XYZ file of C-alpha atoms in Angstrom:
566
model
C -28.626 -5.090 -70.877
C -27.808 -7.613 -68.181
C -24.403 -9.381 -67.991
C -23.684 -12.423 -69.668
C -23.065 -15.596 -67.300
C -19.450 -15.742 -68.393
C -18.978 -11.947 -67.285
C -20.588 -12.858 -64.017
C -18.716 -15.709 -63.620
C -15.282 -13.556 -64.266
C -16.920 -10.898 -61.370
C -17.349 -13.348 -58.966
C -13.980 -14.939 -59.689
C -12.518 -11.420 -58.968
C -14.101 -11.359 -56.503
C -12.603 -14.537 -54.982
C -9.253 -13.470 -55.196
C -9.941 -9.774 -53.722
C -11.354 -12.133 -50.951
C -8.783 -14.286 -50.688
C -6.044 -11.818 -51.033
C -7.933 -9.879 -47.741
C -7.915 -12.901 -45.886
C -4.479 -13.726 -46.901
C -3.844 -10.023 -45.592
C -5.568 -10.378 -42.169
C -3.987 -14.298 -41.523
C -0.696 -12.386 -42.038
C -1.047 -9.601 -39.715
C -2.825 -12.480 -36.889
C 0.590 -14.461 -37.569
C 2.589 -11.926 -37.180
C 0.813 -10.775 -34.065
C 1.176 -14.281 -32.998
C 5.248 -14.162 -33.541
C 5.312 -11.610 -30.993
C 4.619 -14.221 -28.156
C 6.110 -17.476 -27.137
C 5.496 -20.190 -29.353
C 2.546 -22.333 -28.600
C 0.846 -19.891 -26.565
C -2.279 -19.702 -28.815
C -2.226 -23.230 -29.671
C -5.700 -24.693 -28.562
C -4.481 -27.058 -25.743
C -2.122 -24.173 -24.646
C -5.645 -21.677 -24.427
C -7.389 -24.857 -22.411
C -4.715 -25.082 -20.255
C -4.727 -22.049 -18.954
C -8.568 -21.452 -19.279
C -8.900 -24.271 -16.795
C -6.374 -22.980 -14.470
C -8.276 -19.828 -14.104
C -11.519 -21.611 -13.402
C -10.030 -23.458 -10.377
C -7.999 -20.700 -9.066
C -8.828 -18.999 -5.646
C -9.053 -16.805 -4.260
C -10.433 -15.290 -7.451
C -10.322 -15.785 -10.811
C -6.082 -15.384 -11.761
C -3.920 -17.114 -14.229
C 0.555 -17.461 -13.904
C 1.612 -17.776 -17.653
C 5.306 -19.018 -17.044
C 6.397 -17.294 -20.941
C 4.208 -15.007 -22.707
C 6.419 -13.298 -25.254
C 8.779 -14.054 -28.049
C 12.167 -13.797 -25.850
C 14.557 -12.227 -28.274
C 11.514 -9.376 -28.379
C 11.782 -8.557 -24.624
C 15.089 -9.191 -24.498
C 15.300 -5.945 -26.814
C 12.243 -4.310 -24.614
C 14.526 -4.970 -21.893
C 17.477 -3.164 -23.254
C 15.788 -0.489 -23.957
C 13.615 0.256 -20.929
C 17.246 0.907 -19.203
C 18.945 2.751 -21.912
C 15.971 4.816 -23.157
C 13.282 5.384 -20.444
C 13.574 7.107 -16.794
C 12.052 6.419 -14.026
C 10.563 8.894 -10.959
C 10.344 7.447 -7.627
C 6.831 7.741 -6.301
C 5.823 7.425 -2.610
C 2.542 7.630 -0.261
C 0.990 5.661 2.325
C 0.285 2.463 -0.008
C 3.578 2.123 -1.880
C 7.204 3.045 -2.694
C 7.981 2.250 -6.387
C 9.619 3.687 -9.660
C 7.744 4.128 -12.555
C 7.296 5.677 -16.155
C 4.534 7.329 -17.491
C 1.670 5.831 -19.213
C 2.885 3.598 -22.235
C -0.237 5.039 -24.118
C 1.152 7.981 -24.696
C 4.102 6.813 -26.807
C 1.483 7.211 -29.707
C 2.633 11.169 -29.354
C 6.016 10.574 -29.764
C 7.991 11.557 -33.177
C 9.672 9.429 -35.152
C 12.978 9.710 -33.717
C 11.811 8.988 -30.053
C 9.195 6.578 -31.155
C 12.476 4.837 -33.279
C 14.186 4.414 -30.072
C 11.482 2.441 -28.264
C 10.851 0.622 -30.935
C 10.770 -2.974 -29.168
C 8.743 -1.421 -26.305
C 6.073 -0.056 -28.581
C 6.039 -3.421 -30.803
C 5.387 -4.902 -27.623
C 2.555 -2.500 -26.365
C 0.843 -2.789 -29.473
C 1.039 -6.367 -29.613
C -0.515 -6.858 -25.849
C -3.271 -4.626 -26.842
C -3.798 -6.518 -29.854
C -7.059 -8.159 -31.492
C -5.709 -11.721 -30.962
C -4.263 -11.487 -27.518
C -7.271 -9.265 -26.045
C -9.397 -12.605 -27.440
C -7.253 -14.814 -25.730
C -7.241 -12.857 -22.571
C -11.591 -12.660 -23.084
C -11.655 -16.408 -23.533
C -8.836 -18.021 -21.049
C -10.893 -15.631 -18.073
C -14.381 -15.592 -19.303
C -14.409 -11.765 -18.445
C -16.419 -10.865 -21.725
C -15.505 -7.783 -24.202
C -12.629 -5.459 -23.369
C -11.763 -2.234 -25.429
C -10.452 -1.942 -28.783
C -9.030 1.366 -28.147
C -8.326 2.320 -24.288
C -4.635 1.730 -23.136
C -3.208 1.844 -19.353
C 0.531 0.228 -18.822
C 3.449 1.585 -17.538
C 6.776 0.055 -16.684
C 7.668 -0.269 -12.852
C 10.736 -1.544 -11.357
C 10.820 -2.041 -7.784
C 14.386 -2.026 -6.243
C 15.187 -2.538 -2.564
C 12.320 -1.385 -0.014
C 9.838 -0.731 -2.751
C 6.475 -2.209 -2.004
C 2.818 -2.056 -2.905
C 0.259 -2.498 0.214
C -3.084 -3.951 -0.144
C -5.630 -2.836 -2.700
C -8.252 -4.113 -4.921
C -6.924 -2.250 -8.389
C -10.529 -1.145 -8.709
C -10.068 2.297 -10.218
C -12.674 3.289 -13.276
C -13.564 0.731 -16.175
C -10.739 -1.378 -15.015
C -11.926 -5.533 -16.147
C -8.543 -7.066 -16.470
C -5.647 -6.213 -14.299
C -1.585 -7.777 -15.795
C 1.519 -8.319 -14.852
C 4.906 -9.147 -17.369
C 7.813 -9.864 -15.402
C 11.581 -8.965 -16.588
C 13.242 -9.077 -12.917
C 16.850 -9.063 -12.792
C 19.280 -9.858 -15.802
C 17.223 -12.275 -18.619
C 19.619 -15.363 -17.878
C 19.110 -14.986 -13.732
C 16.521 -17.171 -11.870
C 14.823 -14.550 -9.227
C 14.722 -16.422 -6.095
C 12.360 -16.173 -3.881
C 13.706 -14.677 -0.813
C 14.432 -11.361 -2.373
C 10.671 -10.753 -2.535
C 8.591 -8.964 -4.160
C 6.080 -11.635 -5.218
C 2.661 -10.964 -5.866
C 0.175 -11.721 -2.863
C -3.513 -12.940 -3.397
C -5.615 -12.828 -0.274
C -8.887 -13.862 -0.002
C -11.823 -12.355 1.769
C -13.544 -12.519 5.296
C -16.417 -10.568 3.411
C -16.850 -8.170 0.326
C -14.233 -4.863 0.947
C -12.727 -6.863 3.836
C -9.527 -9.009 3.215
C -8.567 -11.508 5.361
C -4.719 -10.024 7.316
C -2.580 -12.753 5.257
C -2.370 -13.936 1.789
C -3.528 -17.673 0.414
C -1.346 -17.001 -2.601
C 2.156 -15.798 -3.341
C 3.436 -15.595 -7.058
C 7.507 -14.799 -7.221
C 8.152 -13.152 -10.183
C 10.500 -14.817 -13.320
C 11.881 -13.796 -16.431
C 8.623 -13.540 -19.012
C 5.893 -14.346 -16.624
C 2.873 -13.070 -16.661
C 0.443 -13.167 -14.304
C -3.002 -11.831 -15.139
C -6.514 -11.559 -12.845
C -9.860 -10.139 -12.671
C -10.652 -6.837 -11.061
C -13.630 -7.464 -8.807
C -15.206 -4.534 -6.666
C -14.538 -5.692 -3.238
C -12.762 -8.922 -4.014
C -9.388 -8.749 -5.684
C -7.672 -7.663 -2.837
C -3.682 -8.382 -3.362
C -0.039 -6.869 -3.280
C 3.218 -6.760 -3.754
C 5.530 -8.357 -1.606
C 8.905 -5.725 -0.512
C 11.798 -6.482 -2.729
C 14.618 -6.898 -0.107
C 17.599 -7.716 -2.156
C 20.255 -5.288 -3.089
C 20.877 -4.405 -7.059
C 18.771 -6.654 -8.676
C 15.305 -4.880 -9.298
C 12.150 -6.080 -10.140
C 11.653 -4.612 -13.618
C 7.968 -5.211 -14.886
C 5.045 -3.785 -17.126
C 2.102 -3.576 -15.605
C -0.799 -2.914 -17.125
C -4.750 -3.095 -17.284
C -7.669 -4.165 -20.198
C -11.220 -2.290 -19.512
C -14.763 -2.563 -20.277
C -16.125 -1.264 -23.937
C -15.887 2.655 -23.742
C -18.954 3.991 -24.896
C -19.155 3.552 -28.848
C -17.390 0.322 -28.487
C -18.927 -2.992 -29.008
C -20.398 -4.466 -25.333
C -20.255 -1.056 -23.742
C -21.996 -0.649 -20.765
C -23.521 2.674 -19.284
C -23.122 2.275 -15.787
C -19.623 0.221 -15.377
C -17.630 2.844 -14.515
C -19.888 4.632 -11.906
C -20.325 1.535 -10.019
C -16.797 0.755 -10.574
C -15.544 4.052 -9.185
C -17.405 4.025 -6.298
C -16.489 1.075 -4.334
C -12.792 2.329 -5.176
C -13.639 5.546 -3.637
C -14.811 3.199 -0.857
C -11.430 1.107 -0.769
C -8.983 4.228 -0.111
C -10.946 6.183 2.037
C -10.180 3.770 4.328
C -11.301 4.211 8.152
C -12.071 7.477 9.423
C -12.263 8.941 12.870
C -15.851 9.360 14.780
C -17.321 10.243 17.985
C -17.694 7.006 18.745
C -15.427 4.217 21.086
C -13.754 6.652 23.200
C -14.150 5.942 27.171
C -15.129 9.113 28.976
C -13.581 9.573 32.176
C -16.034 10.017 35.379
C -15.240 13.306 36.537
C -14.785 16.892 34.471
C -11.543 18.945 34.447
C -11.793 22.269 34.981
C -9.919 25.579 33.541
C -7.719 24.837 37.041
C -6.443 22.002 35.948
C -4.312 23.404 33.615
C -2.834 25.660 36.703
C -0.409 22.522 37.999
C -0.309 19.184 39.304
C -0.625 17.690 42.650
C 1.927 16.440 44.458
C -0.236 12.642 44.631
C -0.155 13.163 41.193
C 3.318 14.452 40.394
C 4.319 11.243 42.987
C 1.956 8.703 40.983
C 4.099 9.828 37.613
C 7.447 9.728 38.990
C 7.135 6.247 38.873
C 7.600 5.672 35.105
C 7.814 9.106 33.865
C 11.163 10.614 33.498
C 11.536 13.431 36.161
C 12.737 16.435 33.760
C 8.884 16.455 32.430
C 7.449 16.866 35.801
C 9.443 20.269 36.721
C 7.233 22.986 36.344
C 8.934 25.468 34.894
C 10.441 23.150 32.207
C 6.587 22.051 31.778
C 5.821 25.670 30.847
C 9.057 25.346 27.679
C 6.974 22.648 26.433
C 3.961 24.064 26.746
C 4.517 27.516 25.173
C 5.965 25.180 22.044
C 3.117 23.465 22.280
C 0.652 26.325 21.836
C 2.750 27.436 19.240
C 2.882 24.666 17.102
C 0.413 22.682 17.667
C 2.991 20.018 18.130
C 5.872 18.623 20.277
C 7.757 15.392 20.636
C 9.823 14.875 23.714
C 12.736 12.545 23.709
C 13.290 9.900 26.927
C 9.985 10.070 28.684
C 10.190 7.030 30.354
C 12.744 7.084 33.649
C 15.704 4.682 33.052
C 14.851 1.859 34.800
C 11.549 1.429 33.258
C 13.291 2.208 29.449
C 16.106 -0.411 30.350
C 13.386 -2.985 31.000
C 11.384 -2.682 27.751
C 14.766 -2.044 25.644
C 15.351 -5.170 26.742
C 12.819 -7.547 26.283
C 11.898 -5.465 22.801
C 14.987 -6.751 21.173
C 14.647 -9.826 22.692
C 11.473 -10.514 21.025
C 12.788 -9.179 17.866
C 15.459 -11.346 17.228
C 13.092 -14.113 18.243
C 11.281 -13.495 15.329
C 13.859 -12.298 13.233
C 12.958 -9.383 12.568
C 16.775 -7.827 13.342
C 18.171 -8.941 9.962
C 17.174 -7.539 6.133
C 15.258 -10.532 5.516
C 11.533 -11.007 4.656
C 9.705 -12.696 7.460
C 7.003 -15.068 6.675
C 3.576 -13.820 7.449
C 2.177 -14.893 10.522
C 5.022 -14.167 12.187
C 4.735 -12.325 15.715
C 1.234 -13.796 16.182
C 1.165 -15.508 19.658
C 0.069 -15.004 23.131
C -1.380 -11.293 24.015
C -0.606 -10.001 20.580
C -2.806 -10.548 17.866
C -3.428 -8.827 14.174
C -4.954 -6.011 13.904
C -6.606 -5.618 10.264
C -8.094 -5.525 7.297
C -5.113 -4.733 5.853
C -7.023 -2.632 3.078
C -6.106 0.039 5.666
C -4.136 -1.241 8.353
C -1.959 -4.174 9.702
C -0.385 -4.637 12.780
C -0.233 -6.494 16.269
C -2.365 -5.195 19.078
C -1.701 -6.076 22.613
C -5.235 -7.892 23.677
C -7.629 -6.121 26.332
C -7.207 -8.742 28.748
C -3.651 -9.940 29.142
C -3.644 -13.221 30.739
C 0.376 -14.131 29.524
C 3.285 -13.902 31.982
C 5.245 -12.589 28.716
C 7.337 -9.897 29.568
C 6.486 -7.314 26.562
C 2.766 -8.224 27.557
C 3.161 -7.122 30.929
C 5.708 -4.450 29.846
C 3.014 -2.491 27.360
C -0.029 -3.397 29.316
C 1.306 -1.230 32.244
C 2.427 1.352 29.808
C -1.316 1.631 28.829
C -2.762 1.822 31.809
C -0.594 4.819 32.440
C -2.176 6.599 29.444
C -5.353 5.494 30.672
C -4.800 7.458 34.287
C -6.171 10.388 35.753
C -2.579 11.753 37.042
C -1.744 11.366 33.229
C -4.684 12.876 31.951
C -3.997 15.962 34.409
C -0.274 16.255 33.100
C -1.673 16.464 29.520
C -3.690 19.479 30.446
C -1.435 21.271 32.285
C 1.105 21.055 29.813
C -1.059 21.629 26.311
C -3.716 23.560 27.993
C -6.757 21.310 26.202
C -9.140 19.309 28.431
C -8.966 15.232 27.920
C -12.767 14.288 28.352
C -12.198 10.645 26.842
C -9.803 8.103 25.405
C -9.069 5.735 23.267
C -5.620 3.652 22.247
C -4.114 0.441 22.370
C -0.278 -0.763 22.525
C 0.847 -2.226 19.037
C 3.983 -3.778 17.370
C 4.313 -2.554 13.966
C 6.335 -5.660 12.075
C 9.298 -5.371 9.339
C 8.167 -6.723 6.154
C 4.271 -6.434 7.076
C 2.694 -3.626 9.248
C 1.285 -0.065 8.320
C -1.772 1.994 8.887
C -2.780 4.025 6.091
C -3.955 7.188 5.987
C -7.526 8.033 8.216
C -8.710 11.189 8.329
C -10.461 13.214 11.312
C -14.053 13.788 10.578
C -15.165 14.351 13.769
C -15.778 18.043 13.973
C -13.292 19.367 16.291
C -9.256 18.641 17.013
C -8.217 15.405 18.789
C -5.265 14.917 20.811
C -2.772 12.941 19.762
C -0.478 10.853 22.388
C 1.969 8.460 20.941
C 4.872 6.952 22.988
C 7.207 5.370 20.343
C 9.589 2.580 21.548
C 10.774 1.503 18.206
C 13.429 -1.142 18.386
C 17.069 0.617 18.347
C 20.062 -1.373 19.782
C 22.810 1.036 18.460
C 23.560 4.564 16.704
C 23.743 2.850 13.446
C 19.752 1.343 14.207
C 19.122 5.503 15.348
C 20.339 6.787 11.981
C 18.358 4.688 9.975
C 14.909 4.951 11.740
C 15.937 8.859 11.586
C 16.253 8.721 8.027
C 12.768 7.566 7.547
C 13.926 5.359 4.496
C 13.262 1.960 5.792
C 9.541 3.099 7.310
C 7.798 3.432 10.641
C 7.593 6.790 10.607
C 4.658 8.874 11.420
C 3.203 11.502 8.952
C -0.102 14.395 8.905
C -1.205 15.486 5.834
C -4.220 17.981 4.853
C -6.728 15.476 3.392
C -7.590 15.609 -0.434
C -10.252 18.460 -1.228
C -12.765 17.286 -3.495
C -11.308 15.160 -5.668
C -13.544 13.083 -7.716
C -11.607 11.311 -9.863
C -10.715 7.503 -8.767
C -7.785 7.427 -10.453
C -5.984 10.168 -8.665
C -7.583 9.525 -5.057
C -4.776 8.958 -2.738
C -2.237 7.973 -5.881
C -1.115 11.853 -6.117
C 1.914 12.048 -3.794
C 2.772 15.752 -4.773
C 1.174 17.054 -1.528
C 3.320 18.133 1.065
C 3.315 16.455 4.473
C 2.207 18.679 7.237
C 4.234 16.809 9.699
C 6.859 14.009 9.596
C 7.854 11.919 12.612
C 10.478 9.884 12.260
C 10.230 6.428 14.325
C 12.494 7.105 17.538
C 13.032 5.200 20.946
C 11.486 6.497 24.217
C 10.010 9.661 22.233
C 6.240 10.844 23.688
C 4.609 12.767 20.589
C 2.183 15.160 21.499
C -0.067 16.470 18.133
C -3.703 18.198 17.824
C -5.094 17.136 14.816
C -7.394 19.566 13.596
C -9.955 18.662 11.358
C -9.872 16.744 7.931
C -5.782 16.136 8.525
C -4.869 13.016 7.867
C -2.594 10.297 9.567
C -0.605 7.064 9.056
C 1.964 4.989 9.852
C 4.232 4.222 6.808
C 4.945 0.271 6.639
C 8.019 -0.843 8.476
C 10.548 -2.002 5.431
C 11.936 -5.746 5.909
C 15.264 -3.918 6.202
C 14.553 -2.130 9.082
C 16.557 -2.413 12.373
C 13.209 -4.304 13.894
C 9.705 -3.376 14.476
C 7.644 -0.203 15.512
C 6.515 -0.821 19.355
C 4.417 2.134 20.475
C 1.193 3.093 22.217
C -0.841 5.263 20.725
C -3.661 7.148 22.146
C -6.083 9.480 21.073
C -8.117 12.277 23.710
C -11.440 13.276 23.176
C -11.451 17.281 24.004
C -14.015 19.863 24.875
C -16.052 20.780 21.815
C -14.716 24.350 22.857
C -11.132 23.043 22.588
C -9.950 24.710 18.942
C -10.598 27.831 21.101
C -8.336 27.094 23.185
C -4.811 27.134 20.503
């Protein structure tokens, strides 16, 4: 028997209000989503605002949102991140910072722990939500982002922490975010305690230009959001140089549709993973660019040196290293370890001299005082930057000086030393290897800017290392802080990463040990073979430091026989 109009009218009108009870429901939970962010912040001309602003950025696709969440909410995240959570200090090549763990995990908590972070996980939740992960599709235009997949920890960066260039592109990363609490809520950060966010724009894909085009201080509820493009969205964070008053933030990343997920894509994180793999791999070492010398040393050149030669090295060298019998010390050390370092090479009139006009130049550029110097600074005359700073920054003394300068003339005699065959003999005699070829240039590692990261030796056999470190020291108080190693500069080998395939841990696991620390010194010759697949780099120089990293650094090419020779 079919139903009666009036008992289909009286189903439909049920089924009205079931309807508009559910939407009731679901406007509810949107607004009370919405109450979790600053007011306004979803209102249309709010969304266009911002939507155009990431449209004409450069020098990709970014957004600054100067208040993003309800502020009695993160006053309340606040309180808790520093009465509830701890943090472990983490450390490699590319940064210094202290962090949490993931924020995703808080789902495993029980209800006691998961009662005490309360604010904190109203707040995850509420990033991650529906209505702001639309927002966040339609103010960037970067199309559908998961439902499900969460990645945000909190990080608070207190004096000398730092984060060196790097493109975030690590698997189905789309969106990369930023929400600033530095400081106490009331305090205005200024500026000159750093730690802003840098933006630099490319010379060409996977090569940043050396300086940044954009620099975003962090403030109280900011949030500053931007696309993660393979090979383009190159940026850092600037060293926080201020004393107690750290840079609390979450940061945080959206990612593509997982698979089963609406917009999913096969192949996003393969090709995402790669050019990350490509990113912090950085430069290796090859057979390549070293000048050969024009004659062969034989096994008797390891016997002793001439007295033309011992003559030619008096003249900068400091005499102690050219007495044969303390020669043989070193060299039984050497053979032993692998390594030595050997503390004031240079005689005292030619130290004196390049003391001298090293500080000099320092507090020129004001790079004797715990300040950040603005970038750019150094650059002039013979020395010039040294990049991409996806794996290195610093200032290289030109091939061809042509300045009067004093440091100029100063480091380009220093590596034409290196560069001789009297100093090429005294390296054989005294670690028994063979120098058939070289390679090196004189730098100046700045405070606030300069680093290599870590490049690894592929090229089949050991190289020697020769690295004459003249870092700026004007006191005992300068001496116990580059010893220290806490404000940077120092040297360190590490066994490179065995087959790791995972993008996410690639260079971010700093659990390994170091196989050798150097700490930056003053008129100290290092003398390492590097064996295969070790690893080396120069951590940045911290703003704080007592002034900048002058060395020359060379590397020897060696007999392919050489490793028999330890």
């Amino acid at each position: 028997m079919s139903p009666s109009t009036a008992e289909i009218r009286a189903i439909s009108n049920k089924e009205d209000r079931t309807n508009v009870k559910r939407m009731k429901k679901e406007e509810d939970i949107r607004q009370s989503v919405k109450d979790k962010f600053y007011p306004g912040l979803f209102d249309q001309a709010s969304r266009e605002t911002v939507r155009q602003s990431v449209q004409d950025s450069k020098p990709y696709p970014h957004c600054k949102i100067s208040k993003l969440i309800n502020d009695d909410l993160l006053r309340r995240v606040h309180k808790e991140i520093y009465s509830k959570l701890n943090f472990t200090t983490k450390e490699t090549d590319i940064y210094k910072v202290n962090q949490t763990g993931d924020l995703a995990n808080m789902d495993g908590l029980d209800d006691q722990e998961r009662g005490e972070l309360a604010s904190l996980f109203e707040l995850r939740n509420a990033i991650y939500s529906k209505e702001f992960r639309e927002y966040v599709q339609y103010v960037t235009g970067c199309g559908p982002l998961s439902p499900t997949k969460m990645d945000m920890s909190v990080n608070t960066y207190t004096e000398g922490c730092h984060l060196l260039n790097h493109d975030d592109v690590i698997g189905t990363r789309r969106i990369s975010f930023i929400l600033y609490m530095p400081g106490e809520p009331d305090d205005h950060w200024d500026p000159s305690f750093g730690g802003a966010l840098e933006l630099y724009p490319v010379v060409e894909r996977d090569t940043p230009a050396n300086e940044p085009t954009v620099s975003v201080p962090p403030q109280w509820n900011q949030f500053s959001m931007f696309t993660v493009l393979p090979g383009y969205s190159f940026h850092s964070v600037e060293e926080v140089v201020v004393e107690g008053k750290p840079r609390l933030s979450i940061q945080g990343w959206f990612h593509f549709p997982q698979e089963g997920e609406i917009g999913y894509k096969k192949d996003a994180e393969k090709s995402e993973s790669l050019s990350t793999l490509q990113q912090l791999e950085a430069a290796v070492d090859v057979k390549e660019n070293f000048e050969q010398y024009k004659t062969d040393l034989t096994e008797e050149a390891t016997l002793g040196l001439t007295e033309e030669e011992l003559t030619e090295l008096a003249t900068w060298m400091n005499p102690v290293y050219l007495n044969t019998e303390f020669i043989g010390q070193i060299t039984d050390k050497f053979l032993d370890e692998s390594a030595v370092q050997l503390k004031e090479i240079l005689n005292q009139e030619l130290f004196d001299k390049i003391k001298t006009a090293t500080f000099k130049c320092d507090e020129m550029d004001n790079f004797t005082k715990a300040v950040m110097p603005p970038h750019g600074t150094g650059v002039r005359g013979d020395w010039a930057v040294q990049g991409s700073p996806v794996s290195q920054r610093f200032l290289k003394l030109t091939d061809n000086v042509k300045s009067d300068e004093e440091t100029s003339v100063l480091f380009e005699q220093l590596r034409s030393y290196f560069q001789s065959e009297a100093f090429r003999h005294w390296l054989a005699v005294l670690t028994q290897l063979l120098p058939t070829g070289y390679r090196g240039m004189a730098r100046r590692f700045r405070p606030g800017h300069d680093f290599t990261l870590a490049t690894t030796n592929l090229r089949g056999q050991p190289v020697l290392d020769a690295t004459l470190c003249l870092a700026t020291t004007p006191n005992a108080e300068a001496a116990e802080k580059w010893e220290s190693c806490e404000y940077g500069g120092y040297e360190c080998y590490m066994a490179a990463h065995e087959g790791d395939d995972d993008p996410a841990t690639y260079r971010f696991n700093d659990d390994d040990g170091a196989l050798l620390t150097m700490a930056a010194g003053t008129n100290e010759l290092s003398l390492v073979l590097r064996d295969e697949n070790v690893m080396r780099f120069v951590k940045y120089v911290s703003a704080r430091s007592p002034g900048a990293r002058w060395d020359v650094a060379f590397e020897y090419d060696l007999e392919e026989e050489a490793e028999k020779q330890e």
